[in-house]
């Protein structure tokens, strides 16, 4: 667990992005233009989390499909913890070969008849 004080102290408000392509903190692939990108709060906003991280939409969906808000807040509020979970490890292995813009559209609910 990272203490709240540590989180506050390490990220100044005017956070400057590093040079070069921005990488997804989950899968490590670049967040290219054209890729579907979401923002994830490592600490859920309901728990006072303010830090947003840009991640692929497909990665973001995987996080929330695997963990509840409670689990995220209590045990999985670091990228390390997320990546060490077997579900996520398997997902990362699968997604590594996909182009960054890849997004699985096949799981749309088919409600129309
Ligand atoms: Zn990603
Ligand atoms: Zn999220």
mmCIF file of N, CA and C and ligand atoms in Angstrom:
data_model
loop_
_atom_site.group_PDB
_atom_site.id
_atom_site.type_symbol
_atom_site.label_atom_id
_atom_site.label_comp_id
_atom_site.label_asym_id
_atom_site.label_seq_id
_atom_site.Cartn_x
_atom_site.Cartn_y
_atom_site.Cartn_z
ATOM 1 N N UNK A 1 0.832 -1.207 0.000
ATOM 2 C CA UNK A 1 0.000 0.000 0.000
ATOM 3 C C UNK A 1 0.868 1.260 0.000
ATOM 4 N N UNK A 2 0.463 2.197 -0.789
ATOM 5 C CA UNK A 2 1.156 3.481 -0.819
ATOM 6 C C UNK A 2 0.384 4.434 0.083
ATOM 7 N N UNK A 3 1.072 5.094 0.954
ATOM 8 C CA UNK A 3 0.373 6.003 1.853
ATOM 9 C C UNK A 3 -0.101 7.222 1.085
ATOM 10 N N UNK A 4 -1.128 7.858 1.606
ATOM 11 C CA UNK A 4 -1.674 9.032 0.917
ATOM 12 C C UNK A 4 -0.643 10.144 0.856
ATOM 13 N N UNK A 5 0.144 10.238 1.909
ATOM 14 C CA UNK A 5 1.131 11.311 1.948
ATOM 15 C C UNK A 5 2.146 11.137 0.819
ATOM 16 N N UNK A 6 2.561 9.872 0.595
ATOM 17 C CA UNK A 6 3.540 9.611 -0.458
ATOM 18 C C UNK A 6 2.975 9.996 -1.819
ATOM 19 N N UNK A 7 1.709 9.680 -2.040
ATOM 20 C CA UNK A 7 1.090 10.014 -3.321
ATOM 21 C C UNK A 7 1.076 11.515 -3.538
ATOM 22 N N UNK A 8 0.707 12.238 -2.488
ATOM 23 C CA UNK A 8 0.603 13.687 -2.619
ATOM 24 C C UNK A 8 1.957 14.322 -2.834
ATOM 25 N N UNK A 9 2.960 13.810 -2.122
ATOM 26 C CA UNK A 9 4.260 14.442 -2.177
ATOM 27 C C UNK A 9 4.979 14.255 -3.493
ATOM 28 N N UNK A 10 4.709 13.135 -4.195
ATOM 29 C CA UNK A 10 5.542 12.799 -5.339
ATOM 30 C C UNK A 10 5.048 13.411 -6.650
ATOM 31 N N UNK A 11 3.799 13.781 -6.714
ATOM 32 C CA UNK A 11 3.269 14.299 -7.982
ATOM 33 C C UNK A 11 2.902 15.762 -7.846
ATOM 34 N N UNK A 12 3.770 16.653 -8.306
ATOM 35 C CA UNK A 12 3.402 18.073 -8.268
ATOM 36 C C UNK A 12 2.215 18.324 -9.191
ATOM 37 N N UNK A 13 1.476 19.393 -8.916
ATOM 38 C CA UNK A 13 0.273 19.671 -9.698
ATOM 39 C C UNK A 13 0.594 19.865 -11.168
ATOM 40 N N UNK A 14 1.647 20.612 -11.459
ATOM 41 C CA UNK A 14 1.991 20.849 -12.850
ATOM 42 C C UNK A 14 2.829 19.721 -13.405
ATOM 43 N N UNK A 15 2.263 18.543 -13.427
ATOM 44 C CA UNK A 15 2.994 17.370 -13.894
ATOM 45 C C UNK A 15 3.384 17.523 -15.363
ATOM 46 N N UNK A 16 4.661 17.390 -15.663
ATOM 47 C CA UNK A 16 5.142 17.530 -17.030
ATOM 48 C C UNK A 16 5.332 16.155 -17.639
ATOM 49 N N UNK A 17 4.736 15.971 -18.788
ATOM 50 C CA UNK A 17 4.869 14.680 -19.454
ATOM 51 C C UNK A 17 6.292 14.461 -19.938
ATOM 52 N N UNK A 18 6.798 13.254 -19.788
ATOM 53 C CA UNK A 18 8.130 12.958 -20.324
ATOM 54 C C UNK A 18 8.118 13.041 -21.846
ATOM 55 N N UNK A 19 9.279 13.281 -22.419
ATOM 56 C CA UNK A 19 9.357 13.368 -23.876
ATOM 57 C C UNK A 19 9.163 11.990 -24.487
ATOM 58 N N UNK A 20 8.862 11.989 -25.778
ATOM 59 C CA UNK A 20 8.698 10.730 -26.472
ATOM 60 C C UNK A 20 7.267 10.252 -26.398
ATOM 61 N N UNK A 21 7.002 9.133 -27.046
ATOM 62 C CA UNK A 21 5.626 8.654 -27.067
ATOM 63 C C UNK A 21 5.173 8.273 -25.669
ATOM 64 N N UNK A 22 3.940 8.634 -25.366
ATOM 65 C CA UNK A 22 3.370 8.284 -24.077
ATOM 66 C C UNK A 22 3.038 6.792 -24.082
ATOM 67 N N UNK A 23 3.407 6.109 -23.015
ATOM 68 C CA UNK A 23 3.156 4.672 -22.959
ATOM 69 C C UNK A 23 2.029 4.372 -21.979
ATOM 70 N N UNK A 24 1.284 3.352 -22.312
ATOM 71 C CA UNK A 24 0.233 2.891 -21.413
ATOM 72 C C UNK A 24 0.895 2.253 -20.196
ATOM 73 N N UNK A 25 0.558 2.713 -18.991
ATOM 74 C CA UNK A 25 1.219 2.172 -17.807
ATOM 75 C C UNK A 25 0.863 0.714 -17.534
ATOM 76 N N UNK A 26 -0.196 0.219 -18.152
ATOM 77 C CA UNK A 26 -0.546 -1.180 -17.917
ATOM 78 C C UNK A 26 0.204 -2.096 -18.882
ATOM 79 N N UNK A 27 0.007 -1.878 -20.184
ATOM 80 C CA UNK A 27 0.577 -2.836 -21.136
ATOM 81 C C UNK A 27 1.910 -2.375 -21.704
ATOM 82 N N UNK A 28 2.254 -1.103 -21.535
ATOM 83 C CA UNK A 28 3.542 -0.620 -22.003
ATOM 84 C C UNK A 28 3.584 -0.292 -23.487
ATOM 85 N N UNK A 29 2.459 -0.477 -24.204
ATOM 86 C CA UNK A 29 2.430 -0.107 -25.612
ATOM 87 C C UNK A 29 2.166 1.388 -25.717
ATOM 88 N N UNK A 30 2.604 2.026 -26.815
ATOM 89 C CA UNK A 30 2.384 3.474 -26.919
ATOM 90 C C UNK A 30 0.901 3.814 -27.028
ATOM 91 N N UNK A 31 0.556 4.999 -26.500
ATOM 92 C CA UNK A 31 -0.810 5.507 -26.624
ATOM 93 C C UNK A 31 -0.856 6.341 -27.897
ATOM 94 N N UNK A 32 -0.995 5.680 -29.021
ATOM 95 C CA UNK A 32 -0.921 6.360 -30.296
ATOM 96 C C UNK A 32 -2.191 7.117 -30.605
ATOM 97 N N UNK A 33 -2.028 8.116 -31.469
ATOM 98 C CA UNK A 33 -3.203 8.807 -31.976
ATOM 99 C C UNK A 33 -4.008 7.796 -32.771
ATOM 100 N N UNK A 34 -5.302 7.767 -32.552
ATOM 101 C CA UNK A 34 -6.132 6.776 -33.225
ATOM 102 C C UNK A 34 -6.487 5.627 -32.309
ATOM 103 N N UNK A 35 -5.670 5.424 -31.289
ATOM 104 C CA UNK A 35 -6.012 4.398 -30.314
ATOM 105 C C UNK A 35 -7.091 4.951 -29.398
ATOM 106 N N UNK A 36 -7.940 4.064 -28.918
ATOM 107 C CA UNK A 36 -8.953 4.492 -27.967
ATOM 108 C C UNK A 36 -8.316 4.589 -26.594
ATOM 109 N N UNK A 37 -8.359 5.792 -26.025
ATOM 110 C CA UNK A 37 -7.666 6.037 -24.763
ATOM 111 C C UNK A 37 -8.669 6.486 -23.702
ATOM 112 N N UNK A 38 -8.538 5.927 -22.528
ATOM 113 C CA UNK A 38 -9.374 6.288 -21.391
ATOM 114 C C UNK A 38 -8.488 6.842 -20.281
ATOM 115 N N UNK A 39 -9.128 7.391 -19.254
ATOM 116 C CA UNK A 39 -8.386 7.812 -18.073
ATOM 117 C C UNK A 39 -8.788 6.929 -16.904
ATOM 118 N N UNK A 40 -7.791 6.431 -16.209
ATOM 119 C CA UNK A 40 -8.051 5.564 -15.058
ATOM 120 C C UNK A 40 -7.531 6.217 -13.787
ATOM 121 N N UNK A 41 -8.324 6.146 -12.740
ATOM 122 C CA UNK A 41 -7.879 6.598 -11.417
ATOM 123 C C UNK A 41 -7.374 5.374 -10.665
ATOM 124 N N UNK A 42 -6.096 5.335 -10.351
ATOM 125 C CA UNK A 42 -5.552 4.204 -9.585
ATOM 126 C C UNK A 42 -6.276 4.095 -8.254
ATOM 127 N N UNK A 43 -6.442 5.225 -7.600
ATOM 128 C CA UNK A 43 -7.286 5.281 -6.413
ATOM 129 C C UNK A 43 -8.622 5.847 -6.883
ATOM 130 N N UNK A 44 -9.702 5.094 -6.714
ATOM 131 C CA UNK A 44 -10.991 5.583 -7.225
ATOM 132 C C UNK A 44 -11.344 6.954 -6.666
ATOM 133 N N UNK A 45 -12.029 7.745 -7.492
ATOM 134 C CA UNK A 45 -12.395 9.087 -7.073
ATOM 135 C C UNK A 45 -13.215 9.060 -5.786
ATOM 136 N N UNK A 46 -14.021 7.993 -5.636
ATOM 137 C CA UNK A 46 -14.843 7.887 -4.427
ATOM 138 C C UNK A 46 -13.977 7.722 -3.179
ATOM 139 N N UNK A 47 -12.713 7.308 -3.364
ATOM 140 C CA UNK A 47 -11.797 7.139 -2.230
ATOM 141 C C UNK A 47 -10.838 8.317 -2.120
ATOM 142 N N UNK A 48 -11.113 9.371 -2.829
ATOM 143 C CA UNK A 48 -10.277 10.559 -2.733
ATOM 144 C C UNK A 48 -9.135 10.596 -3.734
ATOM 145 N N UNK A 49 -9.132 9.652 -4.683
ATOM 146 C CA UNK A 49 -8.075 9.622 -5.677
ATOM 147 C C UNK A 49 -8.212 10.766 -6.663
ATOM 148 N N UNK A 50 -7.105 11.413 -6.976
ATOM 149 C CA UNK A 50 -7.164 12.543 -7.907
ATOM 150 C C UNK A 50 -6.285 12.320 -9.122
ATOM 151 N N UNK A 51 -5.370 11.360 -9.004
ATOM 152 C CA UNK A 51 -4.421 11.145 -10.089
ATOM 153 C C UNK A 51 -5.066 10.360 -11.209
ATOM 154 N N UNK A 52 -5.000 10.917 -12.414
ATOM 155 C CA UNK A 52 -5.520 10.216 -13.579
ATOM 156 C C UNK A 52 -4.351 9.700 -14.409
ATOM 157 N N UNK A 53 -4.563 8.555 -15.024
ATOM 158 C CA UNK A 53 -3.544 7.986 -15.899
ATOM 159 C C UNK A 53 -4.200 7.620 -17.211
ATOM 160 N N UNK A 54 -3.540 7.983 -18.314
ATOM 161 C CA UNK A 54 -4.089 7.619 -19.618
ATOM 162 C C UNK A 54 -3.708 6.173 -19.923
ATOM 163 N N UNK A 55 -4.709 5.380 -20.266
ATOM 164 C CA UNK A 55 -4.497 3.978 -20.617
ATOM 165 C C UNK A 55 -5.346 3.661 -21.846
ATOM 166 N N UNK A 56 -5.005 2.577 -22.534
ATOM 167 C CA UNK A 56 -5.856 2.125 -23.633
ATOM 168 C C UNK A 56 -7.242 1.779 -23.092
ATOM 169 N N UNK A 57 -8.234 2.021 -23.930
ATOM 170 C CA UNK A 57 -9.590 1.682 -23.502
ATOM 171 C C UNK A 57 -9.701 0.187 -23.197
ATOM 172 N N UNK A 58 -9.053 -0.604 -24.036
ATOM 173 C CA UNK A 58 -9.150 -2.052 -23.851
ATOM 174 C C UNK A 58 -8.488 -2.462 -22.533
ATOM 175 N N UNK A 59 -7.407 -1.779 -22.171
ATOM 176 C CA UNK A 59 -6.746 -2.060 -20.892
ATOM 177 C C UNK A 59 -7.626 -1.606 -19.731
ATOM 178 N N UNK A 60 -8.235 -0.437 -19.912
ATOM 179 C CA UNK A 60 -9.094 0.112 -18.868
ATOM 180 C C UNK A 60 -10.280 -0.802 -18.591
ATOM 181 N N UNK A 61 -10.864 -1.283 -19.696
ATOM 182 C CA UNK A 61 -12.018 -2.171 -19.528
ATOM 183 C C UNK A 61 -11.618 -3.446 -18.811
ATOM 184 N N UNK A 62 -10.428 -3.923 -19.118
ATOM 185 C CA UNK A 62 -9.954 -5.149 -18.475
ATOM 186 C C UNK A 62 -9.801 -4.943 -16.970
ATOM 187 N N UNK A 63 -9.254 -3.790 -16.592
ATOM 188 C CA UNK A 63 -9.072 -3.487 -15.167
ATOM 189 C C UNK A 63 -10.410 -3.550 -14.442
ATOM 190 N N UNK A 64 -11.413 -2.871 -15.034
ATOM 191 C CA UNK A 64 -12.686 -2.789 -14.330
ATOM 192 C C UNK A 64 -13.517 -4.061 -14.459
ATOM 193 N N UNK A 65 -13.203 -4.873 -15.473
ATOM 194 C CA UNK A 65 -13.888 -6.160 -15.581
ATOM 195 C C UNK A 65 -13.341 -7.139 -14.552
ATOM 196 N N UNK A 66 -12.107 -6.921 -14.134
ATOM 197 C CA UNK A 66 -11.437 -7.868 -13.241
ATOM 198 C C UNK A 66 -11.602 -7.490 -11.774
ATOM 199 N N UNK A 67 -11.599 -6.192 -11.477
ATOM 200 C CA UNK A 67 -11.609 -5.754 -10.089
ATOM 201 C C UNK A 67 -12.815 -4.875 -9.794
ATOM 202 N N UNK A 68 -13.297 -4.968 -8.562
ATOM 203 C CA UNK A 68 -14.324 -4.037 -8.113
ATOM 204 C C UNK A 68 -13.633 -2.759 -7.640
ATOM 205 N N UNK A 69 -14.429 -1.692 -7.490
ATOM 206 C CA UNK A 69 -13.872 -0.423 -6.991
ATOM 207 C C UNK A 69 -13.183 -0.634 -5.658
ATOM 208 N N UNK A 70 -13.781 -1.479 -4.853
ATOM 209 C CA UNK A 70 -13.250 -1.746 -3.523
ATOM 210 C C UNK A 70 -11.896 -2.429 -3.598
ATOM 211 N N UNK A 71 -11.800 -3.439 -4.453
ATOM 212 C CA UNK A 71 -10.527 -4.141 -4.621
ATOM 213 C C UNK A 71 -9.456 -3.196 -5.151
ATOM 214 N N UNK A 72 -9.863 -2.352 -6.096
ATOM 215 C CA UNK A 72 -8.911 -1.394 -6.655
ATOM 216 C C UNK A 72 -8.376 -0.481 -5.560
ATOM 217 N N UNK A 73 -9.282 0.023 -4.739
ATOM 218 C CA UNK A 73 -8.880 0.968 -3.699
ATOM 219 C C UNK A 73 -8.018 0.299 -2.642
ATOM 220 N N UNK A 74 -8.353 -0.941 -2.297
ATOM 221 C CA UNK A 74 -7.677 -1.567 -1.166
ATOM 222 C C UNK A 74 -6.386 -2.276 -1.551
ATOM 223 N N UNK A 75 -6.397 -2.999 -2.670
ATOM 224 C CA UNK A 75 -5.251 -3.855 -2.973
ATOM 225 C C UNK A 75 -4.590 -3.568 -4.300
ATOM 226 N N UNK A 76 -5.302 -2.909 -5.230
ATOM 227 C CA UNK A 76 -4.762 -2.795 -6.581
ATOM 228 C C UNK A 76 -4.665 -1.334 -7.015
ATOM 229 N N UNK A 77 -4.134 -0.506 -6.133
ATOM 230 C CA UNK A 77 -4.010 0.907 -6.453
ATOM 231 C C UNK A 77 -2.598 1.251 -6.923
ATOM 232 N N UNK A 78 -1.828 0.239 -7.333
ATOM 233 C CA UNK A 78 -0.554 0.510 -8.008
ATOM 234 C C UNK A 78 -0.523 -0.312 -9.288
ATOM 235 N N UNK A 79 0.234 0.156 -10.272
ATOM 236 C CA UNK A 79 0.329 -0.593 -11.533
ATOM 237 C C UNK A 79 0.995 -1.932 -11.289
ATOM 238 N N UNK A 80 1.959 -1.951 -10.364
ATOM 239 C CA UNK A 80 2.652 -3.206 -10.053
ATOM 240 C C UNK A 80 1.679 -4.264 -9.571
ATOM 241 N N UNK A 81 0.817 -3.887 -8.645
ATOM 242 C CA UNK A 81 -0.144 -4.847 -8.099
ATOM 243 C C UNK A 81 -1.079 -5.347 -9.198
ATOM 244 N N UNK A 82 -1.520 -4.438 -10.056
ATOM 245 C CA UNK A 82 -2.417 -4.835 -11.145
ATOM 246 C C UNK A 82 -1.727 -5.842 -12.057
ATOM 247 N N UNK A 83 -0.487 -5.518 -12.430
ATOM 248 C CA UNK A 83 0.216 -6.351 -13.409
ATOM 249 C C UNK A 83 0.577 -7.718 -12.836
ATOM 250 N N UNK A 84 0.662 -7.814 -11.527
ATOM 251 C CA UNK A 84 1.022 -9.088 -10.917
ATOM 252 C C UNK A 84 -0.176 -10.017 -10.725
ATOM 253 N N UNK A 85 -1.364 -9.516 -10.993
ATOM 254 C CA UNK A 85 -2.537 -10.371 -10.872
ATOM 255 C C UNK A 85 -2.589 -11.317 -12.082
ATOM 256 N N UNK A 86 -2.853 -12.619 -11.856
ATOM 257 C CA UNK A 86 -2.808 -13.590 -12.962
ATOM 258 C C UNK A 86 -3.738 -13.255 -14.132
ATOM 259 N N UNK A 87 -4.920 -12.722 -13.856
ATOM 260 C CA UNK A 87 -5.839 -12.339 -14.931
ATOM 261 C C UNK A 87 -5.213 -11.288 -15.831
ATOM 262 N N UNK A 88 -4.590 -10.305 -15.197
ATOM 263 C CA UNK A 88 -3.988 -9.206 -15.946
ATOM 264 C C UNK A 88 -2.731 -9.693 -16.661
ATOM 265 N N UNK A 89 -1.970 -10.545 -16.006
ATOM 266 C CA UNK A 89 -0.779 -11.103 -16.642
ATOM 267 C C UNK A 89 -1.152 -11.805 -17.943
ATOM 268 N N UNK A 90 -2.214 -12.593 -17.898
ATOM 269 C CA UNK A 90 -2.668 -13.304 -19.094
ATOM 270 C C UNK A 90 -3.143 -12.315 -20.159
ATOM 271 N N UNK A 91 -3.850 -11.281 -19.734
ATOM 272 C CA UNK A 91 -4.338 -10.260 -20.659
ATOM 273 C C UNK A 91 -3.169 -9.542 -21.336
ATOM 274 N N UNK A 92 -2.152 -9.209 -20.556
ATOM 275 C CA UNK A 92 -1.001 -8.479 -21.099
ATOM 276 C C UNK A 92 -0.279 -9.328 -22.135
ATOM 277 N N UNK A 93 -0.205 -10.627 -21.876
ATOM 278 C CA UNK A 93 0.448 -11.507 -22.834
ATOM 279 C C UNK A 93 -0.355 -11.535 -24.138
ATOM 280 N N UNK A 94 -1.669 -11.519 -24.013
ATOM 281 C CA UNK A 94 -2.533 -11.559 -25.187
ATOM 282 C C UNK A 94 -2.475 -10.251 -25.974
ATOM 283 N N UNK A 95 -2.522 -9.132 -25.256
ATOM 284 C CA UNK A 95 -2.650 -7.831 -25.910
ATOM 285 C C UNK A 95 -1.315 -7.364 -26.505
ATOM 286 N N UNK A 96 -0.221 -7.957 -26.049
ATOM 287 C CA UNK A 96 1.107 -7.514 -26.486
ATOM 288 C C UNK A 96 1.267 -7.584 -28.006
ATOM 289 N N UNK A 97 0.595 -8.521 -28.640
ATOM 290 C CA UNK A 97 0.741 -8.681 -30.089
ATOM 291 C C UNK A 97 -0.288 -7.904 -30.886
ATOM 292 N N UNK A 98 -1.154 -7.180 -30.206
ATOM 293 C CA UNK A 98 -2.205 -6.437 -30.898
ATOM 294 C C UNK A 98 -1.709 -5.027 -31.219
ATOM 295 N N UNK A 99 -2.146 -4.471 -32.360
ATOM 296 C CA UNK A 99 -1.781 -3.076 -32.645
ATOM 297 C C UNK A 99 -2.407 -2.150 -31.603
ATOM 298 N N UNK A 100 -1.739 -1.034 -31.280
ATOM 299 C CA UNK A 100 -2.237 -0.162 -30.214
ATOM 300 C C UNK A 100 -3.661 0.337 -30.443
ATOM 301 N N UNK A 101 -4.079 0.442 -31.700
ATOM 302 C CA UNK A 101 -5.425 0.955 -31.957
ATOM 303 C C UNK A 101 -6.472 -0.147 -31.860
ATOM 304 N N UNK A 102 -6.015 -1.357 -31.619
ATOM 305 C CA UNK A 102 -6.955 -2.465 -31.575
ATOM 306 C C UNK A 102 -7.954 -2.283 -30.447
ATOM 307 N N UNK A 103 -9.198 -2.525 -30.783
ATOM 308 C CA UNK A 103 -10.215 -2.511 -29.746
ATOM 309 C C UNK A 103 -11.244 -3.562 -30.105
ATOM 310 N N UNK A 104 -11.536 -4.398 -29.145
ATOM 311 C CA UNK A 104 -12.440 -5.513 -29.404
ATOM 312 C C UNK A 104 -13.882 -5.029 -29.419
ATOM 313 N N UNK A 105 -14.460 -4.942 -30.613
ATOM 314 C CA UNK A 105 -15.844 -4.490 -30.738
ATOM 315 C C UNK A 105 -16.831 -5.650 -30.747
ATOM 316 N N UNK A 106 -16.316 -6.836 -30.652
ATOM 317 C CA UNK A 106 -17.183 -7.996 -30.865
ATOM 318 C C UNK A 106 -18.075 -8.276 -29.661
ATOM 319 N N UNK A 107 -17.818 -7.574 -28.560
ATOM 320 C CA UNK A 107 -18.594 -7.906 -27.372
ATOM 321 C C UNK A 107 -19.708 -6.906 -27.082
ATOM 322 N N UNK A 108 -20.112 -6.157 -28.107
ATOM 323 C CA UNK A 108 -21.241 -5.261 -27.930
ATOM 324 C C UNK A 108 -22.491 -6.069 -27.628
ATOM 325 N N UNK A 109 -23.297 -5.595 -26.713
ATOM 326 C CA UNK A 109 -24.527 -6.353 -26.433
ATOM 327 C C UNK A 109 -25.421 -6.384 -27.660
ATOM 328 N N UNK A 110 -25.842 -7.562 -28.037
ATOM 329 C CA UNK A 110 -26.708 -7.705 -29.210
ATOM 330 C C UNK A 110 -28.146 -7.755 -28.735
ATOM 331 N N UNK A 111 -28.689 -6.554 -28.524
ATOM 332 C CA UNK A 111 -30.042 -6.480 -27.966
ATOM 333 C C UNK A 111 -31.099 -6.360 -29.052
ATOM 334 N N UNK A 112 -30.653 -5.911 -30.247
ATOM 335 C CA UNK A 112 -31.612 -5.649 -31.316
ATOM 336 C C UNK A 112 -32.167 -6.936 -31.903
ATOM 337 N N UNK A 113 -33.432 -6.958 -32.169
ATOM 338 C CA UNK A 113 -34.011 -8.156 -32.787
ATOM 339 C C UNK A 113 -34.889 -7.753 -33.939
HETATM 340 ZN ZN1 LIG B 1 -2.568 -0.456 -22.673
HETATM 341 ZN ZN1 LIG B 2 -10.710 3.273 -14.280
#
